[in-house]
XYZ file of C-alpha atoms in Angstrom:
579
model
C 0.000 0.000 0.000
C 0.996 3.622 -0.197
C 2.140 3.725 3.390
C 4.153 0.967 5.012
C 4.757 0.178 8.645
C 7.956 -1.601 9.532
C 6.479 -1.599 13.014
C 3.470 0.133 14.539
C 5.400 3.325 15.281
C 7.595 3.862 12.225
C 6.387 5.800 9.212
C 7.687 5.709 5.669
C 6.981 8.471 3.214
C 4.559 7.890 0.348
C 6.679 8.279 -2.805
C 4.165 10.563 -4.543
C 3.073 12.734 -1.663
C 4.631 15.979 -2.905
C 2.960 17.983 -5.620
C 4.102 16.912 -9.050
C 5.768 19.023 -11.719
C 7.381 22.212 -10.389
C 4.775 22.653 -7.684
C 7.339 22.061 -4.971
C 9.369 25.066 -6.022
C 6.528 27.313 -7.152
C 4.365 26.973 -4.366
C -16.390 23.336 -4.298
C -21.901 24.078 -8.452
C -21.583 23.499 -11.699
C -20.874 24.883 -15.098
C -22.980 22.689 -17.294
C -20.836 22.223 -20.371
C -17.850 20.233 -21.494
C -14.513 20.578 -23.066
C -11.993 20.885 -26.006
C -9.919 19.010 -28.537
C -7.088 16.542 -28.645
C -3.802 18.003 -27.497
C -0.423 17.368 -29.017
C 0.775 16.201 -25.609
C 0.623 12.467 -25.086
C -0.469 12.909 -21.485
C -3.370 15.261 -22.068
C -7.045 14.459 -22.415
C -9.056 14.400 -25.612
C -11.937 16.728 -24.903
C -14.943 18.502 -26.307
C -15.865 22.155 -25.692
C -19.457 23.329 -25.797
C -18.906 26.695 -24.132
C -18.439 28.907 -27.140
C -19.713 29.245 -30.656
C -17.945 29.663 -33.972
C -15.893 32.778 -33.358
C -12.748 32.726 -35.449
C -9.367 31.649 -34.137
C -7.412 34.512 -32.606
C -3.855 34.933 -31.335
C -3.952 36.821 -28.076
C -0.374 37.926 -27.510
C 2.860 38.395 -29.331
C 5.330 35.554 -29.526
C 7.837 37.697 -27.696
C 5.885 37.534 -24.424
C 8.203 36.796 -21.505
C 8.336 33.356 -19.943
C 6.098 33.090 -16.856
C 7.281 32.608 -13.322
C 5.294 30.044 -11.325
C 3.392 32.850 -9.593
C 2.501 34.846 -12.731
C -1.128 35.991 -12.875
C -3.136 36.770 -16.001
C -5.301 39.456 -14.403
C -8.569 40.913 -15.646
C -8.963 38.464 -18.511
C -12.676 39.110 -18.902
C -13.044 40.171 -22.534
C -11.273 39.508 -25.821
C -9.474 42.855 -25.738
C -8.285 42.232 -22.179
C -7.127 38.702 -23.069
C -4.799 40.275 -25.645
C -2.399 41.069 -22.795
C -2.358 37.551 -21.351
C 1.004 35.890 -22.131
C -0.087 32.388 -21.141
C -3.205 31.485 -23.116
C -4.414 31.368 -26.693
C -8.092 31.042 -27.580
C -8.465 28.914 -30.699
C -11.201 26.897 -32.332
C -12.087 24.181 -34.781
C -15.332 23.104 -36.398
C -15.772 20.105 -34.131
C -15.032 21.638 -30.747
C -15.732 25.354 -31.131
C -13.572 27.689 -29.027
C -11.122 26.372 -26.439
C -7.922 27.482 -24.727
C -4.377 26.199 -25.195
C -1.113 27.145 -23.502
C 0.806 29.811 -25.404
C 4.012 28.733 -23.667
C 5.103 26.166 -21.082
C 3.173 26.736 -17.853
C 4.662 25.357 -14.597
C 2.412 23.659 -12.071
C 1.046 26.120 -9.535
C 0.885 29.032 -11.996
C -2.237 31.178 -11.931
C -3.339 31.061 -15.546
C -6.410 33.299 -15.391
C -7.779 35.655 -12.770
C -11.061 37.437 -13.461
C -14.196 38.806 -11.832
C -17.633 37.599 -12.936
C -19.440 39.321 -15.791
C -22.675 38.604 -13.938
C -23.736 36.621 -10.917
C -26.530 36.290 -8.429
C -27.811 34.313 -5.459
C -28.275 30.621 -6.231
C -31.799 29.656 -5.238
C -31.173 26.005 -6.076
C -28.220 25.814 -3.698
C -30.225 27.054 -0.721
C -33.436 25.213 -1.519
C -35.538 24.874 1.612
C -34.288 28.095 3.201
C -37.054 30.580 3.910
C -34.601 33.276 5.015
C -33.577 35.586 2.145
C -30.148 35.714 0.531
C -28.191 38.938 0.299
C -28.309 40.115 -3.310
C -24.676 41.231 -3.123
C -22.638 38.650 -1.187
C -25.268 35.879 -1.602
C -25.071 35.043 2.124
C -28.007 33.463 3.943
C -29.276 36.280 6.128
C -29.772 34.351 9.363
C -27.206 36.176 11.530
C -29.794 38.502 13.092
C -29.825 40.447 9.843
C -32.736 38.842 7.987
C -34.783 42.040 8.174
C -32.105 44.359 6.731
C -33.113 45.922 3.430
C -31.396 48.215 0.936
C -32.284 51.833 1.753
C -32.848 52.528 -1.947
C -34.706 49.553 -3.412
C -35.886 47.829 -0.196
C -34.596 44.404 -1.298
C -32.474 42.129 0.972
C -28.841 43.078 1.591
C -26.942 42.023 4.698
C -24.935 45.207 5.316
C -24.241 48.739 4.174
C -21.177 47.481 2.293
C -23.349 45.091 0.301
C -25.890 47.832 -0.360
C -23.123 49.917 -1.965
C -21.595 47.093 -4.023
C -21.566 47.964 -7.711
C -23.142 44.694 -8.852
C -26.221 45.517 -6.771
C -26.274 49.318 -6.883
C -25.748 49.658 -10.642
C -28.147 46.893 -11.658
C -31.332 45.706 -9.965
C -31.224 48.367 -7.219
C -31.676 51.204 -9.694
C -34.045 49.123 -11.827
C -36.295 48.184 -8.878
C -36.332 51.598 -7.241
C -37.256 53.379 -10.485
C -40.168 50.974 -11.031
C -41.169 50.582 -7.380
C -40.667 46.778 -7.505
C -40.918 45.535 -3.927
C -39.647 42.449 -2.140
C -40.906 39.757 -2.016
C -42.456 39.496 -5.466
C -45.279 37.090 -6.173
C -43.050 34.257 -7.452
C -41.103 31.389 -5.917
C -37.932 32.543 -4.171
C -35.612 30.371 -6.358
C -37.257 31.873 -9.452
C -36.699 35.353 -8.039
C -32.942 34.747 -7.583
C -32.633 33.245 -11.069
C -34.375 36.354 -12.391
C -31.814 38.575 -10.623
C -28.987 36.697 -12.397
C -30.638 37.097 -15.794
C -31.473 40.764 -15.189
C -27.829 41.543 -14.406
C -26.767 39.855 -17.633
C -29.546 41.659 -19.495
C -28.391 45.071 -18.252
C -24.841 44.491 -19.574
C -26.212 45.434 -22.996
C -26.385 49.115 -22.096
C -23.834 49.321 -19.263
C -20.920 47.253 -20.637
C -21.385 46.599 -24.384
C -18.091 44.718 -24.808
C -18.927 42.313 -22.005
C -22.433 41.959 -23.445
C -20.942 40.977 -26.807
C -18.674 38.414 -25.125
C -21.586 37.025 -23.131
C -23.642 36.563 -26.296
C -20.789 34.536 -27.837
C -21.129 31.815 -25.181
C -23.236 28.806 -26.064
C -26.678 28.218 -24.596
C -29.018 25.272 -24.383
C -30.527 25.939 -27.821
C -27.181 25.566 -29.575
C -26.529 22.338 -27.686
C -29.930 20.942 -28.721
C -30.764 20.433 -25.053
C -33.894 21.304 -23.115
C -33.527 24.311 -20.839
C -34.287 23.968 -17.164
C -37.816 24.750 -16.083
C -38.104 27.606 -13.602
C -41.730 28.084 -12.544
C -43.007 31.632 -12.968
C -39.782 32.902 -14.590
C -41.670 34.413 -17.510
C -44.133 35.873 -15.010
C -41.218 37.462 -13.130
C -39.917 39.012 -16.376
C -43.304 40.097 -17.660
C -45.334 41.070 -14.590
C -42.691 41.890 -11.941
C -39.983 43.501 -14.069
C -42.326 44.883 -16.717
C -40.448 43.480 -19.746
C -43.290 42.056 -21.841
C -42.029 42.618 -25.402
C -40.763 39.808 -27.626
C -37.246 41.247 -27.937
C -36.818 41.283 -24.162
C -38.226 37.753 -23.966
C -35.747 36.497 -26.576
C -32.737 38.019 -24.811
C -34.089 36.823 -21.459
C -34.279 33.205 -22.614
C -30.878 33.477 -24.314
C -29.242 34.658 -21.070
C -31.037 31.937 -19.095
C -29.576 29.368 -21.488
C -26.099 30.889 -21.229
C -26.235 30.798 -17.420
C -27.466 27.208 -17.496
C -24.557 26.101 -19.691
C -21.695 28.253 -18.410
C -22.293 29.129 -14.766
C -20.098 28.052 -11.860
C -22.041 27.615 -8.649
C -21.277 26.211 -5.222
C -21.730 26.864 -1.532
C -18.972 29.087 -0.161
C -17.743 29.723 3.325
C -17.663 33.413 4.072
C -14.831 35.650 5.147
C -15.231 34.829 8.836
C -16.209 31.537 10.423
C -19.036 33.098 12.444
C -20.954 34.091 9.304
C -23.431 31.992 7.354
C -22.459 30.456 4.009
C -23.076 32.049 0.619
C -24.837 30.419 -2.320
C -23.862 32.096 -5.577
C -23.962 31.348 -9.295
C -21.419 33.075 -11.572
C -20.562 33.510 -15.261
C -16.919 34.247 -16.124
C -16.196 35.228 -19.710
C -12.721 33.665 -20.003
C -13.047 30.732 -17.606
C -16.131 29.626 -19.554
C -13.869 28.939 -22.543
C -11.764 26.310 -20.781
C -12.453 22.732 -21.780
C -13.773 20.161 -19.355
C -11.946 16.993 -18.390
C -12.560 14.388 -15.709
C -8.757 14.202 -15.334
C -7.907 17.910 -15.777
C -4.569 19.718 -15.819
C -5.915 22.826 -14.021
C -8.399 23.660 -11.300
C -10.532 26.671 -10.422
C -11.561 28.466 -7.263
C -13.801 31.458 -6.565
C -12.756 33.917 -3.885
C -14.829 35.721 -1.278
C -17.062 38.733 -1.806
C -17.100 41.472 -2.871
C -14.924 40.546 -5.889
C -15.764 36.823 -6.216
C -12.561 36.560 -8.210
C -12.122 33.392 -10.224
C -8.616 31.935 -10.435
C -7.641 29.079 -12.704
C -4.391 27.420 -11.654
C -2.239 24.771 -13.350
C -2.187 21.596 -11.255
C 0.602 19.993 -13.299
C 3.168 21.260 -15.795
C 1.388 22.186 -19.042
C 3.344 22.178 -22.305
C 3.127 24.878 -24.976
C 0.268 24.051 -27.346
C -1.429 21.723 -24.861
C -5.107 22.285 -24.209
C -5.926 23.560 -20.725
C -8.783 21.731 -19.045
C -10.691 22.117 -15.793
C -13.489 20.183 -14.104
C -16.717 22.116 -14.651
C -17.989 20.761 -11.357
C -16.131 19.113 -8.487
C -19.256 17.295 -7.302
C -18.866 14.208 -9.508
C -15.116 13.825 -9.932
C -14.818 10.914 -7.489
C -17.456 8.838 -9.262
C -16.686 6.284 -11.940
C -17.564 7.023 -15.556
C -21.101 5.635 -15.369
C -21.644 7.456 -12.076
C -20.495 10.720 -13.660
C -22.562 10.226 -16.817
C -25.866 9.764 -14.995
C -25.150 12.628 -12.573
C -24.113 15.192 -15.191
C -26.791 14.499 -17.750
C -26.548 17.940 -19.327
C -23.477 16.913 -21.321
C -21.639 13.832 -22.522
C -17.974 14.100 -21.678
C -15.503 12.394 -23.988
C -12.205 13.054 -22.237
C -9.536 10.340 -22.165
C -10.679 9.149 -18.756
C -14.279 8.750 -19.899
C -13.362 6.968 -23.145
C -10.981 4.530 -21.411
C -12.796 1.510 -19.872
C -10.003 1.294 -17.263
C -10.164 5.056 -16.483
C -6.459 5.652 -17.065
C -5.484 2.336 -15.497
C -7.249 2.915 -12.168
C -10.118 0.478 -12.899
C -12.300 2.989 -11.108
C -15.577 1.509 -12.415
C -14.624 -2.158 -12.846
C -16.438 -4.964 -11.030
C -15.476 -8.588 -10.416
C -17.167 -11.240 -12.564
C -19.845 -13.028 -10.597
C -19.858 -15.961 -13.038
C -16.220 -17.048 -13.108
C -15.291 -15.244 -9.848
C -11.883 -14.398 -11.355
C -12.164 -11.942 -14.190
C -12.705 -8.199 -14.330
C -15.858 -6.900 -16.005
C -15.451 -3.724 -18.093
C -17.880 -1.724 -20.233
C -17.594 -2.121 -23.983
C -18.487 1.569 -24.428
C -17.956 3.396 -21.135
C -19.771 6.626 -22.131
C -22.954 4.764 -23.124
C -25.063 3.997 -20.053
C -26.766 1.173 -21.994
C -23.510 -0.454 -23.097
C -22.933 -4.125 -22.411
C -20.119 -5.175 -20.066
C -17.703 -8.034 -20.724
C -15.546 -10.211 -18.475
C -11.919 -10.237 -19.600
C -11.444 -13.799 -18.262
C -14.523 -15.884 -19.160
C -15.804 -13.446 -21.831
C -19.303 -13.447 -20.343
C -21.509 -10.536 -21.424
C -23.632 -8.636 -18.913
C -26.415 -6.123 -19.634
C -25.409 -2.596 -18.723
C -28.646 -2.000 -16.836
C -27.922 -4.961 -14.569
C -24.361 -3.819 -13.781
C -25.436 -0.249 -13.180
C -28.308 -1.215 -10.880
C -25.882 -3.357 -8.873
C -23.323 -0.554 -8.530
C -25.885 2.133 -7.706
C -27.389 -0.142 -5.026
C -23.935 -0.428 -3.443
C -23.484 3.350 -3.655
C -26.826 3.832 -1.896
C -25.678 1.395 0.776
C -22.591 3.524 1.408
C -24.666 6.706 1.514
C -26.934 5.113 4.128
C -24.098 3.989 6.416
C -24.257 6.146 9.532
C -21.058 5.077 11.312
C -17.440 4.208 10.565
C -17.896 0.584 11.618
C -20.571 0.025 8.956
C -18.376 1.647 6.302
C -15.351 -0.467 7.283
C -17.488 -3.621 7.100
C -18.687 -2.570 3.650
C -15.099 -2.161 2.433
C -14.082 -5.559 3.807
C -17.133 -7.224 2.240
C -16.678 -5.857 -1.287
C -12.985 -5.033 -1.776
C -11.548 -7.473 -4.362
C -14.647 -9.648 -3.955
C -17.414 -7.922 -5.887
C -15.580 -4.721 -6.807
C -12.096 -3.915 -8.043
C -10.035 -2.569 -5.151
C -9.976 0.898 -6.753
C -13.698 1.045 -7.484
C -15.296 4.445 -6.995
C -17.858 3.047 -4.530
C -15.019 1.836 -2.284
C -13.387 5.234 -2.746
C -16.709 6.802 -1.710
C -16.692 4.656 1.438
C -13.121 5.659 2.296
C -13.905 9.334 1.789
C -16.949 8.963 4.042
C -14.741 7.472 6.760
C -12.339 10.394 6.427
C -15.239 12.846 6.720
C -16.542 11.139 9.849
C -13.181 11.090 11.643
C -11.349 14.172 10.342
C -12.582 16.434 13.146
C -12.069 13.977 15.997
C -8.548 12.642 15.385
C -7.550 13.304 18.989
C -10.171 10.811 20.178
C -8.896 7.918 18.027
C -6.664 5.092 19.197
C -3.359 4.341 17.471
C -5.008 1.457 15.627
C -7.845 3.704 14.462
C -5.361 6.338 13.347
C -3.438 3.742 11.357
C -6.657 2.709 9.658
C -7.528 6.362 9.000
C -4.126 6.833 7.368
C -4.656 3.698 5.292
C -7.793 5.244 3.833
C -5.952 8.535 3.230
C -3.208 6.871 1.208
C -5.687 4.644 -0.611
C -7.545 7.750 -1.804
C -4.268 9.561 -2.568
C -3.012 6.746 -4.805
C -6.086 7.093 -7.022
C -5.887 10.895 -7.013
C -2.279 10.722 -8.174
C -3.691 9.463 -11.489
C -7.116 11.103 -11.777
C -6.415 14.462 -10.077
C -2.617 14.790 -10.027
C -0.473 17.665 -8.824
C -1.847 20.597 -6.874
C -5.493 19.601 -7.207
C -8.138 20.474 -4.644
C -8.663 16.806 -3.780
C -4.967 16.110 -3.157
C -4.722 19.306 -1.094
C -7.506 18.067 1.159
C -6.011 14.593 1.588
C -2.492 15.905 2.262
C -3.946 18.102 4.994
C -5.635 15.083 6.605
C -2.453 12.993 6.355
C -0.336 15.667 8.032
C -2.748 15.947 10.956
C -3.276 12.224 11.380
C 0.471 11.529 11.316
C 1.110 14.224 13.927
C -1.697 12.948 16.138
C -0.523 9.333 15.902
C 3.131 10.190 16.542
C 2.361 12.307 19.605
C -0.003 9.632 20.919
C 2.770 7.051 20.559
C 5.087 9.354 22.546
C 2.538 9.858 25.329
C 1.798 6.148 25.603
C 5.494 5.271 25.758
C 5.580 3.378 22.464
C 7.976 5.914 20.977
C 10.752 7.230 23.229
C 13.981 7.191 21.230
C 14.859 10.840 20.519
C 16.463 10.174 17.156
C 13.457 8.161 16.018
C 11.080 10.886 17.199
C 13.014 13.431 15.124
C 12.804 11.205 12.052
C 9.061 10.722 12.536
C 8.492 14.440 12.945
C 10.507 15.189 9.826
C 8.023 13.013 7.932
C 5.136 14.857 9.603
C 6.673 18.201 8.693
C 7.134 17.101 5.082
C 3.424 16.364 4.746
C 2.536 19.629 6.475
C 4.737 21.478 4.010
C 3.205 19.661 1.040
C -0.324 20.491 2.248
C 0.659 24.107 2.900
C 1.985 24.472 -0.642
C -1.554 23.923 -1.895
C -3.511 25.867 0.718
C -1.167 28.868 0.684
C -2.155 29.543 -2.921
C -5.832 28.644 -2.570
C -7.936 31.783 -2.280
C -11.419 30.243 -2.022
C -11.982 31.209 1.608
C -9.266 33.824 1.947
C -10.597 37.096 3.422
C -10.007 40.218 1.392
C -6.561 41.792 1.850
C -5.160 38.823 3.803
C -2.236 36.660 2.738
C -3.654 33.274 3.730
C -7.003 31.620 4.261
C -7.966 29.722 7.433
C -6.533 26.332 6.373
C -3.143 27.824 5.497
C -3.072 29.813 8.762
C -3.812 26.689 10.799
C -1.119 24.756 8.950
C 1.428 27.481 9.626
C 0.692 27.214 13.356
C 0.973 23.418 13.265
C 4.250 23.559 11.307
C 5.677 26.119 13.714
C 4.792 23.944 16.718
C 6.359 20.816 15.191
C 9.510 22.678 14.217
C 9.942 24.444 17.569
C 9.021 21.469 19.730
C 10.697 18.610 17.875
C 12.938 19.895 15.084
C 14.569 23.014 16.537
C 18.051 21.579 15.971
C 17.386 20.791 12.327
C 18.581 23.531 9.980
C 17.099 23.184 6.495
C 13.614 21.679 6.370
């Protein structure tokens, strides 16, 4: 396994625990579309991009642009004219894939490729379904911190503070629109419909306020171009017609176009706020450049949205990206840990055809493969992994199984994991199915391991040494799969490295307290391993800006890691020079 124990107290370092590429030196929803074309790099994914329409291929910077440092930002890349100054990316197209983005030069892992603010955004009514308390129209926070009755002094709609009342996205858009027309809150429509209408209205008003952004927004694909059915929002036409007073056909056409663009291109997820004592935010955002990146289920970059008021999107290389290679991101993080069939049925709005999806073995991880229940020896793989109705075939006895039967079996096991309410039940599930009914790397077993980590992550100090060893086993099991499917400085590896560093520290200090580890030299060696994992985790979280308060260097995870690293160094490694 990834971690070995020569005895119960000695740790050996996982060979792939550090970020790959040049990350070592340089150092949460969903956008419903999918990504790009085949790259000239042998390691990249073959993708499809449905974000953008048939705008012509354009070179966005001169060939004499300087080589990037690992920390180089491409700031304010919102529109085509602003992307001209970006030295890292080139927007190109072909007839099959439409527009997509490739690297204009070699990009080291950890580099910020794009940094931009949203062209339009609004509260996400779907994300907070069931909440009766209003969302702030500016920061999208649930207003349940004794501020649910606060209203904008101008338009009388919900905002959580004076700062949010004065934010430009609110003040220059619906605030002026509502106050001039005396449109009061709450309108006579469902609350989720109301928030969706706010998003569309902000996009609609770009036409007169920011014509260049409006033109860029209109270039993005919508549901009509994808031959897909748009989502049904009850009373949305009523909100446009009767509440906003936009009854004409031209307004209706633009309204439905913007709805389709948001449905295809938006990034949405629940965000922690700037301080831990505040409620979460539920926002949905459209970014004009980030929407052009291709999707992959094994991407070479990731994305994160920062805190209000800017909600700045940053796209960062997770591995080294070669010049000419297509840059890909996951459009949603929600489904990345599922196998191909699990992803296909959960992201029905598009059919991904990246290398991971097209490979029955999912890049050699066998993430969806089951054991043959006829011969009890062979592995059963789908003949066409992106077709949910595809037959499956045993590689040993060549038996054929209906896809519906296999999928019902796997989904039943996934439901069983979801219904487990304690670690003991999850551990029993793993023991029952690992290498018996499922391949050892199957996504349902991965789901079980991740559930165990979620249960125990916040109570490590209460676990025994044996429980901590088992916790670490699950960490390294998950990490081994991520090294293939989400390599480098990915969000998932950042999370697991953080858990490993804390579990190793907890186990080592418990061994010291219980007298199982007393040799000073051995303690130093153990703590050097702990510190290495802390450093690797910090390298990710130091650059992650998702929950970083405005004008602060680090977010809460990075700050906590710094404290933990300082304690380990001062208490155990003070005599060690270079760490």
